[in-house]
PDB file of C-alpha atoms in Angstrom:
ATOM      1  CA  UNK A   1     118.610 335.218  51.855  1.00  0.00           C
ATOM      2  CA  UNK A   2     120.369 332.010  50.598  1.00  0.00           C
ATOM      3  CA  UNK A   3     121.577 331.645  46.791  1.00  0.00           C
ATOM      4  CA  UNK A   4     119.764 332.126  44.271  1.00  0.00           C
ATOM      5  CA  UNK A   5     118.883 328.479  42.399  1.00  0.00           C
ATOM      6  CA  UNK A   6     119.273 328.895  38.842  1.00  0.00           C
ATOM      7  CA  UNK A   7     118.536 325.127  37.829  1.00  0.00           C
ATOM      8  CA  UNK A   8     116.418 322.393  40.255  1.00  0.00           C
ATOM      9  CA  UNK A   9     114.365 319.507  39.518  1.00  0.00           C
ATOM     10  CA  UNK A  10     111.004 319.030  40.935  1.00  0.00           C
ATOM     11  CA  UNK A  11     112.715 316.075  43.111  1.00  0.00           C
ATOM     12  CA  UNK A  12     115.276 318.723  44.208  1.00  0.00           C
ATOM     13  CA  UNK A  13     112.316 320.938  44.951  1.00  0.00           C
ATOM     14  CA  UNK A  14     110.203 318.775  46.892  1.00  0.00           C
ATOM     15  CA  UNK A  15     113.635 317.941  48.712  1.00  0.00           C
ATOM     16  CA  UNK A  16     114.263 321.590  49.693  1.00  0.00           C
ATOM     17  CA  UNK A  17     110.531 321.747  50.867  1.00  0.00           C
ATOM     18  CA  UNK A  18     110.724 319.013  53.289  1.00  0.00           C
ATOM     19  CA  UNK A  19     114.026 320.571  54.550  1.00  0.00           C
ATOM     20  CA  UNK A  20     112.666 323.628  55.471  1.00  0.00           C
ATOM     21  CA  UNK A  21     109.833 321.321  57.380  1.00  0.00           C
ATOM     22  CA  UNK A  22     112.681 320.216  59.197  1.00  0.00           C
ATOM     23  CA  UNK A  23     114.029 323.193  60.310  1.00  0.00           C
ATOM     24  CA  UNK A  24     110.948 323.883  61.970  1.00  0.00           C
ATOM     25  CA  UNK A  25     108.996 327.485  63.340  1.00  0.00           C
ATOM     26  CA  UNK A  26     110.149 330.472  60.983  1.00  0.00           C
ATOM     27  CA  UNK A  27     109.993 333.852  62.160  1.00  0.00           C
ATOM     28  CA  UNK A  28     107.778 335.914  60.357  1.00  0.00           C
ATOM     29  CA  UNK A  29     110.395 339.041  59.401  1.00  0.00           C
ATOM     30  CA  UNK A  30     108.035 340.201  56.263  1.00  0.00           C
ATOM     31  CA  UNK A  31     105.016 342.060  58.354  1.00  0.00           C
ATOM     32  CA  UNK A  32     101.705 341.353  58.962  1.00  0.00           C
ATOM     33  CA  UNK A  33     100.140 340.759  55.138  1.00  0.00           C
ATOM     34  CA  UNK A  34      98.551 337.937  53.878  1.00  0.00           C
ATOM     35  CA  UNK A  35     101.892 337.509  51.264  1.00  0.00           C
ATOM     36  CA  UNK A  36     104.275 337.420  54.335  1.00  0.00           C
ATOM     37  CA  UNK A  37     104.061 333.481  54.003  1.00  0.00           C
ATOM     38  CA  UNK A  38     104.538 333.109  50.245  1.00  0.00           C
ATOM     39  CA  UNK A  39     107.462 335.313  50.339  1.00  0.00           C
ATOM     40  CA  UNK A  40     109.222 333.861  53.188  1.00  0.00           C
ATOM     41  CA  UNK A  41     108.983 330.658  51.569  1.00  0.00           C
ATOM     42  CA  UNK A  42     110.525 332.421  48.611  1.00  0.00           C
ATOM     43  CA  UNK A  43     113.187 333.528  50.600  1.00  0.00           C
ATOM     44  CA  UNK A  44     113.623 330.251  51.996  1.00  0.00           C
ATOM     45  CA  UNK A  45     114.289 328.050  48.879  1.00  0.00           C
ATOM     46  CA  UNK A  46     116.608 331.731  47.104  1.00  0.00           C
ATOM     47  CA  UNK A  47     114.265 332.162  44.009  1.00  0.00           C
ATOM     48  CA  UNK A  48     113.105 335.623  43.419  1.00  0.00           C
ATOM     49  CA  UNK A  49     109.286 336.547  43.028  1.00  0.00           C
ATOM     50  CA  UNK A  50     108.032 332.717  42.041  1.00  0.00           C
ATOM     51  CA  UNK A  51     109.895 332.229  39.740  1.00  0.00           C
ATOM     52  CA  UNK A  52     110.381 328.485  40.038  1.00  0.00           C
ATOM     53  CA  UNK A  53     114.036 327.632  38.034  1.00  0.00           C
ATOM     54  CA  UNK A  54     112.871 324.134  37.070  1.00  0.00           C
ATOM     55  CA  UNK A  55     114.530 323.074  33.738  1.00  0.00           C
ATOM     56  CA  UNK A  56     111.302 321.960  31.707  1.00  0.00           C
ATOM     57  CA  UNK A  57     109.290 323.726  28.821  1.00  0.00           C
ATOM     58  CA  UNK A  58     106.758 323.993  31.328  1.00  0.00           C
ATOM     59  CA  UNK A  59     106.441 326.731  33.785  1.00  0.00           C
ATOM     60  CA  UNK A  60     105.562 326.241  37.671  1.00  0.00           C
ATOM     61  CA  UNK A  61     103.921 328.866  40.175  1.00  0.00           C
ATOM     62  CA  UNK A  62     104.632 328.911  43.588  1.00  0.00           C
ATOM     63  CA  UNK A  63     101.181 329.755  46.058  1.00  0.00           C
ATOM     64  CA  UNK A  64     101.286 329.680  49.416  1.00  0.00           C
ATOM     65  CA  UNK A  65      99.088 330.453  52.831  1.00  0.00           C
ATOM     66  CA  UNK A  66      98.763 330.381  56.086  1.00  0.00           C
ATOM     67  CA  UNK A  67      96.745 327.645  57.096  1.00  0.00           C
ATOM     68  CA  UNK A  68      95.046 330.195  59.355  1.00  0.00           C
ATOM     69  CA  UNK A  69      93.586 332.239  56.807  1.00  0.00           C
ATOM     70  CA  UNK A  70      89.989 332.431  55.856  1.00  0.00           C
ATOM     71  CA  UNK A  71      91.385 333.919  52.851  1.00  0.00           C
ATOM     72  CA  UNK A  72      90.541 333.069  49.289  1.00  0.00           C
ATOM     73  CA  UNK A  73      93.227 332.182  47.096  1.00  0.00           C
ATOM     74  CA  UNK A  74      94.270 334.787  44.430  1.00  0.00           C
ATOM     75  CA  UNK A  75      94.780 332.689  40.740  1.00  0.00           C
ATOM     76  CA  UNK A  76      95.690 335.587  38.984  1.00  0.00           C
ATOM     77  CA  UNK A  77      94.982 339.525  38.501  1.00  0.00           C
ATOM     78  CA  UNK A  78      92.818 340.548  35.258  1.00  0.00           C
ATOM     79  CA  UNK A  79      90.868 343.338  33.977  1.00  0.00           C
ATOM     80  CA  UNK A  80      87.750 343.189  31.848  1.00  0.00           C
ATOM     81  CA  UNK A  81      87.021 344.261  28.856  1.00  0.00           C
ATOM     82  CA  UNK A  82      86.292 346.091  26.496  1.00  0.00           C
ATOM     83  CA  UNK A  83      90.068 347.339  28.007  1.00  0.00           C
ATOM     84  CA  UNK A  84      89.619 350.585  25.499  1.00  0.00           C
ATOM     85  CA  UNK A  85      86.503 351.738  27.787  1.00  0.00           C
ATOM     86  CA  UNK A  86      88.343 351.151  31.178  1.00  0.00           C
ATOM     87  CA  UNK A  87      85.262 349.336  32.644  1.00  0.00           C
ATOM     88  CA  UNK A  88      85.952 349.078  36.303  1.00  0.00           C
ATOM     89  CA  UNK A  89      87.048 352.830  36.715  1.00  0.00           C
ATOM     90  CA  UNK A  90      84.279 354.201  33.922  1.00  0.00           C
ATOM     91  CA  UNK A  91      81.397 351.930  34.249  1.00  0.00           C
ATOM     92  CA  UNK A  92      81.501 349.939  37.785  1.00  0.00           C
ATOM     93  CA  UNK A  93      82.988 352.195  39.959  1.00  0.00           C
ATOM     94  CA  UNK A  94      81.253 355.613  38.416  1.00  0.00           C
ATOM     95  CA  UNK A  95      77.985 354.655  37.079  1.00  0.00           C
ATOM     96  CA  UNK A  96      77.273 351.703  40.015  1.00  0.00           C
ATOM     97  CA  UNK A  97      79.363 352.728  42.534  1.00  0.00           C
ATOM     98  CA  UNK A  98      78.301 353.565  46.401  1.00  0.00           C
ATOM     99  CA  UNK A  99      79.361 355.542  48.840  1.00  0.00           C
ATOM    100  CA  UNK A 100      82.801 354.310  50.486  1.00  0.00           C
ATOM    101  CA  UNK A 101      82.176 353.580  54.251  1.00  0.00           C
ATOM    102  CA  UNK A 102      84.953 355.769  54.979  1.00  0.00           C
ATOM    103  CA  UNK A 103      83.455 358.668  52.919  1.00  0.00           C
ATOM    104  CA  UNK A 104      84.386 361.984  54.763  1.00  0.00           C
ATOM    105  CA  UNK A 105      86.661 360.125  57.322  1.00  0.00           C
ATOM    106  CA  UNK A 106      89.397 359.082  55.483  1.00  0.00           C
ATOM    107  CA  UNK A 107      88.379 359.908  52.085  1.00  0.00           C
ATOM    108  CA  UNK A 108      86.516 362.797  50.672  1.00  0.00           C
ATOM    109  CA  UNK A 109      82.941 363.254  51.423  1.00  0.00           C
ATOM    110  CA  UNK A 110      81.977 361.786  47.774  1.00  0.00           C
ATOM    111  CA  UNK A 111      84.773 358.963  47.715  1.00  0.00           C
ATOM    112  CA  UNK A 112      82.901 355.937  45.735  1.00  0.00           C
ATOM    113  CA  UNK A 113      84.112 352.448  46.185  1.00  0.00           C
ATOM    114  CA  UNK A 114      83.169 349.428  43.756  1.00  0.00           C
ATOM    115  CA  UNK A 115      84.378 346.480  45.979  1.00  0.00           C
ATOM    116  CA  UNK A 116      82.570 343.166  45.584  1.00  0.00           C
ATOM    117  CA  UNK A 117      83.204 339.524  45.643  1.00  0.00           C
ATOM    118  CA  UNK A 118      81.073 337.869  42.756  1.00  0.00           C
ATOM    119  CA  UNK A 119      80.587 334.669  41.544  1.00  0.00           C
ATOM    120  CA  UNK A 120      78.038 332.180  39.150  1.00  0.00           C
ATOM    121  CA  UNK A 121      76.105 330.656  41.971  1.00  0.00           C
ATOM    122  CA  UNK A 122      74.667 333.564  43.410  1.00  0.00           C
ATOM    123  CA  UNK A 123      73.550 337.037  43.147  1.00  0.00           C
ATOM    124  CA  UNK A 124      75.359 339.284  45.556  1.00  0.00           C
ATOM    125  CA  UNK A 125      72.659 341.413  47.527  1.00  0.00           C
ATOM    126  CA  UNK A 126      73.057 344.358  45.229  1.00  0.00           C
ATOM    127  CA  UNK A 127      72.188 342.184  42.252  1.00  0.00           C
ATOM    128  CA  UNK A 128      75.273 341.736  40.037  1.00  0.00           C
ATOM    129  CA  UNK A 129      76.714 337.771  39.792  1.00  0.00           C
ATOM    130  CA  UNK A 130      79.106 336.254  37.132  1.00  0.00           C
ATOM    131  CA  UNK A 131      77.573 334.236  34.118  1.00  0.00           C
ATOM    132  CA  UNK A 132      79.243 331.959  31.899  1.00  0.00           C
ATOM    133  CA  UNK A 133      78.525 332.675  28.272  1.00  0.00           C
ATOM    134  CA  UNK A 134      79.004 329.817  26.294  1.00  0.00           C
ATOM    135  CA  UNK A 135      77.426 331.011  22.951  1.00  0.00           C
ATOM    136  CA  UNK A 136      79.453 334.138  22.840  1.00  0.00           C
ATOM    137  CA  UNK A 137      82.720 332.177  24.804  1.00  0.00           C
ATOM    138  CA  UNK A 138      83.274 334.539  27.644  1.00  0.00           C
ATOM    139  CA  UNK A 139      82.839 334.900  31.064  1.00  0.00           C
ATOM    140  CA  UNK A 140      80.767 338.094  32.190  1.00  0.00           C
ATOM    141  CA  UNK A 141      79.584 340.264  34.864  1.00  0.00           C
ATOM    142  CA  UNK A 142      75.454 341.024  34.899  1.00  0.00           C
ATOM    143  CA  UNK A 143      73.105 343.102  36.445  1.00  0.00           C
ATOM    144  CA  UNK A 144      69.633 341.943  37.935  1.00  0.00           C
ATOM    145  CA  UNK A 145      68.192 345.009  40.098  1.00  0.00           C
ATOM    146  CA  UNK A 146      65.334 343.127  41.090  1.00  0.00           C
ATOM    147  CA  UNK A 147      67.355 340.863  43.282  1.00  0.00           C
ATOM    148  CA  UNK A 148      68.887 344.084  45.211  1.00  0.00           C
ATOM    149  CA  UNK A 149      67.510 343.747  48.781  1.00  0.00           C
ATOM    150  CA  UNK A 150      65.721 346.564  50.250  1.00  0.00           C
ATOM    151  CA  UNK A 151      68.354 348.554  52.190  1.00  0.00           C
ATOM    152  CA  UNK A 152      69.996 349.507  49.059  1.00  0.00           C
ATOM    153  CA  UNK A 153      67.009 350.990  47.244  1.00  0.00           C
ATOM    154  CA  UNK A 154      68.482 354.641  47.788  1.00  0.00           C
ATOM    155  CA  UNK A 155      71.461 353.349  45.871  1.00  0.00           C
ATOM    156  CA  UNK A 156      69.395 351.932  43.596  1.00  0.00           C
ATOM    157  CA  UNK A 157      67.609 355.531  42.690  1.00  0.00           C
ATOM    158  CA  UNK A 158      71.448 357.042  42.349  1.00  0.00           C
ATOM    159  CA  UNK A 159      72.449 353.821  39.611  1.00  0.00           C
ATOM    160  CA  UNK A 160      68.687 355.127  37.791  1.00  0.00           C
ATOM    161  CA  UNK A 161      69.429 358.511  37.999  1.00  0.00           C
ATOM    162  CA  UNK A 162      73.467 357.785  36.578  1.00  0.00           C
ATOM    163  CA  UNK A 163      72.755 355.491  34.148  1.00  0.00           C
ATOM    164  CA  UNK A 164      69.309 356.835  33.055  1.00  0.00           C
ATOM    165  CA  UNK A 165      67.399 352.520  34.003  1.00  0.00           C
ATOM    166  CA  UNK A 166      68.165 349.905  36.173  1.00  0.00           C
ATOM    167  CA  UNK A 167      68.210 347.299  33.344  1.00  0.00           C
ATOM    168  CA  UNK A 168      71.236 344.951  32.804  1.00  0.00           C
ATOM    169  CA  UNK A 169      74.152 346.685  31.626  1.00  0.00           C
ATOM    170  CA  UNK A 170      74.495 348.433  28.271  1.00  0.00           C
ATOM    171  CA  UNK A 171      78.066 347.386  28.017  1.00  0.00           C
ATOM    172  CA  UNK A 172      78.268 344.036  29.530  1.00  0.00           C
ATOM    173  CA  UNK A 173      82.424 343.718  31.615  1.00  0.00           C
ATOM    174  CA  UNK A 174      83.529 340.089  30.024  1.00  0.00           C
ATOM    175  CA  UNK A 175      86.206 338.106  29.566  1.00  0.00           C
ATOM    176  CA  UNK A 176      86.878 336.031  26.379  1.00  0.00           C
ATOM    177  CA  UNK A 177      87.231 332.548  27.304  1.00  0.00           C
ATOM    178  CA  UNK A 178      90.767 332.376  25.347  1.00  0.00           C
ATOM    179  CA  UNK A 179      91.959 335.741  26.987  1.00  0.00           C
ATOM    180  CA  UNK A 180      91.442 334.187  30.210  1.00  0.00           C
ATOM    181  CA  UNK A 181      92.935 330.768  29.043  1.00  0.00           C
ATOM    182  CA  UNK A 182      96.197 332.653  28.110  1.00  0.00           C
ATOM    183  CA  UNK A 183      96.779 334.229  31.622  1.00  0.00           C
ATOM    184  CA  UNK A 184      95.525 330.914  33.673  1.00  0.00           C
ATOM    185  CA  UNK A 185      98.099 328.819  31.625  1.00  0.00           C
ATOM    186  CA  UNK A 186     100.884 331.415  31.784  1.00  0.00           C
ATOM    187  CA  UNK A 187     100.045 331.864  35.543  1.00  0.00           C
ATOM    188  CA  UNK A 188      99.015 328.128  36.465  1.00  0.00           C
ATOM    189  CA  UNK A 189      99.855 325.349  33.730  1.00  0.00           C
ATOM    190  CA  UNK A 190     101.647 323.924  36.619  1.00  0.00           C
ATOM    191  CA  UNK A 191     101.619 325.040  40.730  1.00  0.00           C
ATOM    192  CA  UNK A 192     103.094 324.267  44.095  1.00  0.00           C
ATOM    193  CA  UNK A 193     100.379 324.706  46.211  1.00  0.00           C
ATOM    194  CA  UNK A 194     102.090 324.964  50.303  1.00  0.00           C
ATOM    195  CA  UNK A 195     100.334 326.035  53.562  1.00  0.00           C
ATOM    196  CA  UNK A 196     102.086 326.709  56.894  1.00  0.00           C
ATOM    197  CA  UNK A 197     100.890 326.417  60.704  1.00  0.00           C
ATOM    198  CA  UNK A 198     101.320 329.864  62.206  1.00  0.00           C
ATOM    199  CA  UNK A 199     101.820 330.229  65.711  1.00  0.00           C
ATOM    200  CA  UNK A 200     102.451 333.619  67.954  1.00  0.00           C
ATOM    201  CA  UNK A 201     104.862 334.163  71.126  1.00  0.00           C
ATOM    202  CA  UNK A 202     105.550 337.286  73.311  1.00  0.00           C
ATOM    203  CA  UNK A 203     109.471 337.703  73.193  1.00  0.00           C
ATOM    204  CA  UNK A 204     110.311 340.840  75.117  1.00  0.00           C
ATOM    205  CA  UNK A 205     107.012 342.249  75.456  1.00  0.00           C
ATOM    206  CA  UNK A 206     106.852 341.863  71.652  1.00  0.00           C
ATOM    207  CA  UNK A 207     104.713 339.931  69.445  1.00  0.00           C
ATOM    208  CA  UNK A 208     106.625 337.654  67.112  1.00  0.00           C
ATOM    209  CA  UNK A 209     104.950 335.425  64.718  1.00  0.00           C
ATOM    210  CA  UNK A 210     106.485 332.144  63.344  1.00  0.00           C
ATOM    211  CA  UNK A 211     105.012 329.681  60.471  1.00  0.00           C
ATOM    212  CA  UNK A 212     106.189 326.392  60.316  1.00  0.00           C
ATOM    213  CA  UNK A 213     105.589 324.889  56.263  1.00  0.00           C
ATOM    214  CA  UNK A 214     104.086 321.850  56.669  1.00  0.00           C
ATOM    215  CA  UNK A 215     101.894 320.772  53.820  1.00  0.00           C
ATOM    216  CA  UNK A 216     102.413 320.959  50.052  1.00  0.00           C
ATOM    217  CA  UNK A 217     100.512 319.783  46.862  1.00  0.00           C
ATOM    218  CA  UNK A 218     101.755 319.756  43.856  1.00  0.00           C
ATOM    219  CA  UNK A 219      99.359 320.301  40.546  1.00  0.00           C
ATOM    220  CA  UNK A 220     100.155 320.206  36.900  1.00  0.00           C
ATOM    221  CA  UNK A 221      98.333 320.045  33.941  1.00  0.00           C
ATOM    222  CA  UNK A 222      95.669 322.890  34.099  1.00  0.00           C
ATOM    223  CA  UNK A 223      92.879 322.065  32.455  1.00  0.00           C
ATOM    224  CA  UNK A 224      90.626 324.887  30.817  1.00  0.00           C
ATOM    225  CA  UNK A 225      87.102 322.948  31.107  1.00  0.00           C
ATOM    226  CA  UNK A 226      87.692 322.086  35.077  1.00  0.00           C
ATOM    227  CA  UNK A 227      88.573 326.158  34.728  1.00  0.00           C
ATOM    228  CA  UNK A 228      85.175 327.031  33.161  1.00  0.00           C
ATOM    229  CA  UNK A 229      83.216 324.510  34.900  1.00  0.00           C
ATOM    230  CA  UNK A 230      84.401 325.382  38.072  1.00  0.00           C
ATOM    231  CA  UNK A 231      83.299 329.094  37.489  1.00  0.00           C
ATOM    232  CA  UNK A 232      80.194 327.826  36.783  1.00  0.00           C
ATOM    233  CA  UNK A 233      79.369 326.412  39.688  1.00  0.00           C
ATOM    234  CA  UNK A 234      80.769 328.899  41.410  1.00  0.00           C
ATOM    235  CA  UNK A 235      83.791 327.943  43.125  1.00  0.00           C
ATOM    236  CA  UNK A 236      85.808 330.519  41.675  1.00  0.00           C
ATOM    237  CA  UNK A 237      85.015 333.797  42.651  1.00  0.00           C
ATOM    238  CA  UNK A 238      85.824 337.531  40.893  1.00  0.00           C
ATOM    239  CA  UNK A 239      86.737 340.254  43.084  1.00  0.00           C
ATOM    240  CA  UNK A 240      86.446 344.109  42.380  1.00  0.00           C
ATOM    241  CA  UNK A 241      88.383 346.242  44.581  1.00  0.00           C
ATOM    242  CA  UNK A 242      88.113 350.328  43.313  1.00  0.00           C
ATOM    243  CA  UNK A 243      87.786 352.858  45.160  1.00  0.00           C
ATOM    244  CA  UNK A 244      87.861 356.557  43.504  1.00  0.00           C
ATOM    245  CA  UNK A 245      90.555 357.386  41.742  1.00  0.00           C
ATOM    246  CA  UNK A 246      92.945 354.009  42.922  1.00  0.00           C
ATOM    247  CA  UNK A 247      91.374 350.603  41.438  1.00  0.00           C
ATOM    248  CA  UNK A 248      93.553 348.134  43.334  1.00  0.00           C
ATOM    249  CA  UNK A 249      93.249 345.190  40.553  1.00  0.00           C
ATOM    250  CA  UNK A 250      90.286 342.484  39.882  1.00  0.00           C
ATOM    251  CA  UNK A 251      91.436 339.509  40.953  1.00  0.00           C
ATOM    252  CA  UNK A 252      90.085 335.794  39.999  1.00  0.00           C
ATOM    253  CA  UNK A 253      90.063 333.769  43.123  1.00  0.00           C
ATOM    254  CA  UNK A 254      89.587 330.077  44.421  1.00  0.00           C
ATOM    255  CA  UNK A 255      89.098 328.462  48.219  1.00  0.00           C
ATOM    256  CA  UNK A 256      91.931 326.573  48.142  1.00  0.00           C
ATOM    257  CA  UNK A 257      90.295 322.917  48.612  1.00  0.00           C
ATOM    258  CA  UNK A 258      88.686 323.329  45.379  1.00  0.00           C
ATOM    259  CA  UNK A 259      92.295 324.132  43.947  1.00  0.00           C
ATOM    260  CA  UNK A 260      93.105 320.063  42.542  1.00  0.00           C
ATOM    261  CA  UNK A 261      89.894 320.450  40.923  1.00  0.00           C
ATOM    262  CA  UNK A 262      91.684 322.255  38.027  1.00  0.00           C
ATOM    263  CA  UNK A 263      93.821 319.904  37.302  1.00  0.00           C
ATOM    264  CA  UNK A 264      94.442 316.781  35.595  1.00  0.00           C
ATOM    265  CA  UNK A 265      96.888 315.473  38.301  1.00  0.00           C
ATOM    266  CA  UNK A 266      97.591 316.622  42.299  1.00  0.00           C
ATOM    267  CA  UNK A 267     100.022 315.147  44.674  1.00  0.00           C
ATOM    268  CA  UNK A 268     100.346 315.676  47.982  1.00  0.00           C
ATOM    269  CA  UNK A 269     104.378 315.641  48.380  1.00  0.00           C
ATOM    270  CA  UNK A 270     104.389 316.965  52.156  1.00  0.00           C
ATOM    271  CA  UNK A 271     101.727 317.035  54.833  1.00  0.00           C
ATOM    272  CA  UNK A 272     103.109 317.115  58.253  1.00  0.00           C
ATOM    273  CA  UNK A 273      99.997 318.913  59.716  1.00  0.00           C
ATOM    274  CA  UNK A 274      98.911 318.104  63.051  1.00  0.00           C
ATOM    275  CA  UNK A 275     101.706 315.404  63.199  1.00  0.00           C
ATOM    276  CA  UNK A 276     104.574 316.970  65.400  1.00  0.00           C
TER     277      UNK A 276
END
């Protein structure tokens, strides 16, 4: 849909933006996923999978939500290492792993899933958090079974009986502070940060879905201390999603009012919420 733009300013941008304001409720033709917004938008302004063509050294990253969501906001996708010992598959999922709630259902009787949402402030209630390393400049995952709560002491006994103790881990998942600097500033040196209104009608005796975009903020200049700090305190969060035999990606992750908080300058350029 539309041409493809294969040189446009940021004015030009934020010009397109509040044009497709102004066109008001689009149909949602892209299904019912939580990327049906972003790519919409995509379609919208003709640039193919965020892939902003602004002509600067500089790249720019296009994110965008419904406003409806309750979503956190994926930053970018990356495993930990050490990569050579496929952690998440070989360590998280197999050696702390539980059973998948749709063991014997839809999976296999002994289908294991490693899915948790982790980050520095807290423990999660089967003990493991995310700890910022400074000394050894990396960001890791630990283990602290005496912070499990009771109704997972029987997977507690498996984790002793597969691992042999129910100490920290032996191999500790991590990230080096400059791999994740790398992907964050390939991924989010600069961002256009939009959210749209979604609203639903009956058409037909079908359910249609429009969105209308009505707020965007733009960000540049990442800055890798607001990135570690704000791990630290825990507003950004790292997400395991494996199940046996798929592992569906870890995935760093932000609630996207703490988003400007990672960098040096934000703008709001559009914000025509609750204003029609």
């Amino acid at each position: 849909m539309g041409t493809v733009l294969h040189s446009i300013s940021k004015e030009e941008l934020i010009e397109k933006f509040k044009e497709i304001y102004a066109q008001g409720w689009v149909l949602n033709y892209r299904g019912n996923n939580d990327g049906a917004v972003g790519n919409i938008l995509e379609d919208l302004l003709g640039i193919p999978e965020n892939n902003l063509p602004i002509p600067n050294a500089a790249e720019w990253e296009l994110k965008a939500q419904s406003s409806e969501t309750t979503s956190l906001l994926t930053m970018f996708h990356m495993e930990p290492s050490p990569r050579a010992l496929s952690v998440v598959p070989s360590i998280l999922l197999l050696k702390y792993g539980w059973a998948h709630s749709e063991a014997g259902i839809r999976y296999p009787i002994d289908e294991k899933s490693f899915r948790a949402t982790l980050n520095a402030r807290n423990f999660s209630d089967r003990g493991f958090k995310v700890n910022v390393n400074d000394a050894q400049r990396r960001v890791e995952i630990v283990f602290d079974s005496s912070v499990a709560t009771e109704r997972h002491n029987e997977w507690l006994n498996s984790v002793k009986e597969r691992v042999g103790n129910l100490g920290n881990f032996e191999v500790a998942p991590y990230w080096g502070f400059d791999d994740l600097f790398h992907k964050a500033g390939t991924k989010l040196t600069n961002c256009f940060y939009v959210r749209a209104d979604q609203k639903v009608e009956i058409e037909r005796r079908k359910r249609k879905v429009y969105f209308l975009y009505n707020y965007v903020l733009k960000l540049s200049h990442f800055d890798q201390d607001r990135f570690i700090d704000a791990i630290r305190q825990g507003k950004i969060y790292v997400d395991f999603d494996a199940r046996t035999g798929h592992n569906h990606g870890t995935k760093f992750r932000i609630n996207y009012n703490d988003i400007p908080s990672l960098y040096e300058f934000s703008e709001v350029v559009l914000d025509k919420r609750n204003n029609m």
